[in-house]
Tab-separated table of N, CA and C in Angstrom:
chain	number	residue	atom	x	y	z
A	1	UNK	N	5.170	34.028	-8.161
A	1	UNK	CA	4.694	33.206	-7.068
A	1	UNK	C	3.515	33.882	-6.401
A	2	UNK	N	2.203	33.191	-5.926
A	2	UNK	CA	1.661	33.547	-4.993
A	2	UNK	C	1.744	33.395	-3.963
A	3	UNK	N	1.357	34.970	-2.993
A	3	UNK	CA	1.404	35.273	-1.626
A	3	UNK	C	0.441	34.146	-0.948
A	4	UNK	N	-0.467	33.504	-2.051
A	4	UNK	CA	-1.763	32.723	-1.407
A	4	UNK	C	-1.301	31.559	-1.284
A	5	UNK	N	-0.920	31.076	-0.312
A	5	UNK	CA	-0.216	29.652	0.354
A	5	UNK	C	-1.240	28.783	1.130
A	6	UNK	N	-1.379	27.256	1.042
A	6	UNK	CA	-2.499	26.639	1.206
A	6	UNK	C	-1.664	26.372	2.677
A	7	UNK	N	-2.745	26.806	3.794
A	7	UNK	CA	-2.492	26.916	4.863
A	7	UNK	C	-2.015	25.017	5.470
A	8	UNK	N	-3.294	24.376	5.350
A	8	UNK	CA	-3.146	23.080	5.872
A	8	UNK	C	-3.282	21.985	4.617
A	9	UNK	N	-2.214	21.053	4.741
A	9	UNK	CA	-2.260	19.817	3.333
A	9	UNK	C	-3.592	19.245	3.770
A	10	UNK	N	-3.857	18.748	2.397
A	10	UNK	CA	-5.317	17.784	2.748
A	10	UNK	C	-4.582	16.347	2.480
A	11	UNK	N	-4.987	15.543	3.225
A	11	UNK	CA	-4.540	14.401	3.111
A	11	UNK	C	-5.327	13.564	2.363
A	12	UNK	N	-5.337	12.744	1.494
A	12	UNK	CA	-5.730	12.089	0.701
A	12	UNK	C	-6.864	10.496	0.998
A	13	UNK	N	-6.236	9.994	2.445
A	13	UNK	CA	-7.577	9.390	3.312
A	13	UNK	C	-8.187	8.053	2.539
A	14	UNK	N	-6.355	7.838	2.455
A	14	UNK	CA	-6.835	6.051	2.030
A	14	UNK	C	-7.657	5.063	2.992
A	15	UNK	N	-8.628	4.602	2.458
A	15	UNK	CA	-9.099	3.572	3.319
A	15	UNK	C	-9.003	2.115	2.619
A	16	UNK	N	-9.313	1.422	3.560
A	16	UNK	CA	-9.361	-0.101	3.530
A	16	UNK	C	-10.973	-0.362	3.820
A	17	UNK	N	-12.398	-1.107	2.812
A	17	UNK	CA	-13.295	-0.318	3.813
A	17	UNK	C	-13.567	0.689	4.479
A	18	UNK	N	-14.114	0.193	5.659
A	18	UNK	CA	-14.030	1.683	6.838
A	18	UNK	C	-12.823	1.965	7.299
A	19	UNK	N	-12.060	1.156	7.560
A	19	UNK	CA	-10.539	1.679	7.795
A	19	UNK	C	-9.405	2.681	7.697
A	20	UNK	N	-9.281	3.426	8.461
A	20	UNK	CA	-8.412	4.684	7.614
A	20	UNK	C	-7.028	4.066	7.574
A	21	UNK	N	-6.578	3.666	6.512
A	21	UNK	CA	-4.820	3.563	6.558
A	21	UNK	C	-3.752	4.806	6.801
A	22	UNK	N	-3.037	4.553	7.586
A	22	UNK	CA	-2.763	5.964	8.002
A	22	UNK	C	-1.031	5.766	7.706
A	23	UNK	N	-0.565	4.411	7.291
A	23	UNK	CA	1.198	4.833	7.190
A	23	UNK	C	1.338	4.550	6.036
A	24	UNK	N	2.261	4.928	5.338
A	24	UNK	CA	3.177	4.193	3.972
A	24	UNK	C	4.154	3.652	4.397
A	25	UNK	N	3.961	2.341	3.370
A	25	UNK	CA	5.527	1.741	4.188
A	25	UNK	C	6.397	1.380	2.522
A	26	UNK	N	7.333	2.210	1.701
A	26	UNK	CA	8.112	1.647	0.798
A	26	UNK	C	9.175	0.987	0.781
A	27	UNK	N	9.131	-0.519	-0.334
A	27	UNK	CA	10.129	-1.515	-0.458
A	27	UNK	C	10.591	-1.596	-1.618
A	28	UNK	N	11.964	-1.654	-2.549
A	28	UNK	CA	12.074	-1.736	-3.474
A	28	UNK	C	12.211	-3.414	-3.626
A	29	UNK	N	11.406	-3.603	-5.041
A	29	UNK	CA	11.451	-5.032	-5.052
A	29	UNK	C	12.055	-5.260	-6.514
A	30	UNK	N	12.464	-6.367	-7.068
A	30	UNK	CA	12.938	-6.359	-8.445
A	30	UNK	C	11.777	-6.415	-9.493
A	31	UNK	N	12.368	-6.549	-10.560
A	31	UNK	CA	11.366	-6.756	-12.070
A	31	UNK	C	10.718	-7.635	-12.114
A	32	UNK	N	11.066	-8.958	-11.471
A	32	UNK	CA	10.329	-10.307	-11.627
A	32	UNK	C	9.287	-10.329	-10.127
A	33	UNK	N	9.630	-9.882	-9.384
A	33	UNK	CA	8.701	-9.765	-8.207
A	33	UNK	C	7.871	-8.376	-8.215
A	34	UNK	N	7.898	-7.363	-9.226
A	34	UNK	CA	7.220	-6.571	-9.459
A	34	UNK	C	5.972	-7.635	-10.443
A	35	UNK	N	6.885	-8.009	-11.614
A	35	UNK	CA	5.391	-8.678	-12.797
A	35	UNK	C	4.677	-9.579	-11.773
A	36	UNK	N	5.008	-10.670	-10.993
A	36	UNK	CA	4.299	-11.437	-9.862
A	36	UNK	C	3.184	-10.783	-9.503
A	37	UNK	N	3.787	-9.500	-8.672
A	37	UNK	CA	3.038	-8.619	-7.875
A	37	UNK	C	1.743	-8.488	-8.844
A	38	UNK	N	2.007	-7.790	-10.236
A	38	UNK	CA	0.884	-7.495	-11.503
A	38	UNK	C	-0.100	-8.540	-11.763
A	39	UNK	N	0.616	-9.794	-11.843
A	39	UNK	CA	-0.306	-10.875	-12.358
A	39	UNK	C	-1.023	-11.280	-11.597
A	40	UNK	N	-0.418	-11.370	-9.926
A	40	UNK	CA	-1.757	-12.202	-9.224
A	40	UNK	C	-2.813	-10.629	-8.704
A	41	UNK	N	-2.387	-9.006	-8.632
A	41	UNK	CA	-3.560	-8.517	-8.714
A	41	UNK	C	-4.601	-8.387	-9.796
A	42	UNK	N	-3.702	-8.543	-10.969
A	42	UNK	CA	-4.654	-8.872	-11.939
A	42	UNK	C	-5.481	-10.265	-12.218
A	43	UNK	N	-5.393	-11.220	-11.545
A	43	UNK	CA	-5.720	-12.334	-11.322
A	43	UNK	C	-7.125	-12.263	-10.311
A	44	UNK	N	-6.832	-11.677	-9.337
A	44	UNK	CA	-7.428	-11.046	-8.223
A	44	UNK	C	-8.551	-10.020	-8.595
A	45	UNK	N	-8.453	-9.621	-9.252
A	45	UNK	CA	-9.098	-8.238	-9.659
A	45	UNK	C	-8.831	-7.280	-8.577
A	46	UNK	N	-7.932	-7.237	-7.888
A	46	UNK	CA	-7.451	-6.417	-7.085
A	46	UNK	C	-6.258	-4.928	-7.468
A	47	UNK	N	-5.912	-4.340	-6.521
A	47	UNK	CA	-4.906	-3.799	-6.642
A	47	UNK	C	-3.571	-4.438	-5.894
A	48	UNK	N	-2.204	-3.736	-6.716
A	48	UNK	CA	-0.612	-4.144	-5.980
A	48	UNK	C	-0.895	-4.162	-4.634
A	49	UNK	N	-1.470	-3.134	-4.235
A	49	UNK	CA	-0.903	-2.411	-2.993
A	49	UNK	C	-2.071	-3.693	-1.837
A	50	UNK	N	-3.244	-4.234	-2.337
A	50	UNK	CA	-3.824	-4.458	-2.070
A	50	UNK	C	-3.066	-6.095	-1.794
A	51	UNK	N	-2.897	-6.464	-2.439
A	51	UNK	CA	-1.964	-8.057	-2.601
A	51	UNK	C	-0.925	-7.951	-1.244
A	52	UNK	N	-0.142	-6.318	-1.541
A	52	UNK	CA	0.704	-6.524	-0.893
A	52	UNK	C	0.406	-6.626	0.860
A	53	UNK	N	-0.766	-5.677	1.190
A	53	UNK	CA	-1.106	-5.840	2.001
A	53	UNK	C	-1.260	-7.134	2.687
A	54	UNK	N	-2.537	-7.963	2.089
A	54	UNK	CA	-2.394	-8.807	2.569
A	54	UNK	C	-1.468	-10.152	2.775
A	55	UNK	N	-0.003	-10.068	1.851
A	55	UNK	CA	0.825	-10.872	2.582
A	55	UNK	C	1.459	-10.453	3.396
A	56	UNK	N	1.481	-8.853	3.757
A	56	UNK	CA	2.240	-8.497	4.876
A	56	UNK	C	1.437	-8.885	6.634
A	57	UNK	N	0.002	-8.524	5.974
A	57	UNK	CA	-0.951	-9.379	7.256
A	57	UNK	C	-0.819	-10.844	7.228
A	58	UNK	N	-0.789	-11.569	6.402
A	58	UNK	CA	-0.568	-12.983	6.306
A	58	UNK	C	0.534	-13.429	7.133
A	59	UNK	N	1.874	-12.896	6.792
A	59	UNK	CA	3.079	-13.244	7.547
A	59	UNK	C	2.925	-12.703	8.787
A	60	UNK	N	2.351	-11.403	9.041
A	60	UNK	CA	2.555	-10.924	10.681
A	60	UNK	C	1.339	-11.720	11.612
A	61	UNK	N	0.230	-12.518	10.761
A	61	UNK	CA	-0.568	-13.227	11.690
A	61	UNK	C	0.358	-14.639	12.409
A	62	UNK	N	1.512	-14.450	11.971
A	62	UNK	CA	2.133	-16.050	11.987
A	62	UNK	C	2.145	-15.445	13.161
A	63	UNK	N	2.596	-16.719	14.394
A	63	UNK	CA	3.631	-16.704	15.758
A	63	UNK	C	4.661	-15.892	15.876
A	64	UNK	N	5.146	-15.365	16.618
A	64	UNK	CA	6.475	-15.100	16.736
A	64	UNK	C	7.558	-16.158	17.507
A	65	UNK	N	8.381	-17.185	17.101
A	65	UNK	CA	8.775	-17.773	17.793
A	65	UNK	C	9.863	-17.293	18.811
């Protein structure tokens, strides 16, 4: 082992655009709502994470009744 220990993690500094995304949020989803997930970012030319995003903004723009 080395005594040489990396003092501070570097964080990796996902953005959205200019945006810094700063949380993870994990959901386990099944096999058939995983391929979904695949086809419409590949549809999209997007990424998963990117899809997923925006239905999680989609639903939280709703009302709250």
């Amino acid at each position: 082992m080395s005594d040489e220990k990396k003092t501070e993690k570097q964080k990796r500094g996902y953005r959205k655009g200019s945006e810094a995304l700063s949380y993870d949020l994990r959901v386990r989803i099944n096999s058939e709502t995983a391929a979904r997930l695949d086809e419409l970012a590949q549809r999209e030319g997007t990424t998963r994470a990117q899809i997923a995003r925006n239905i999680l903004e989609h639903e939280l723009s709703k009302p709250i009744k």
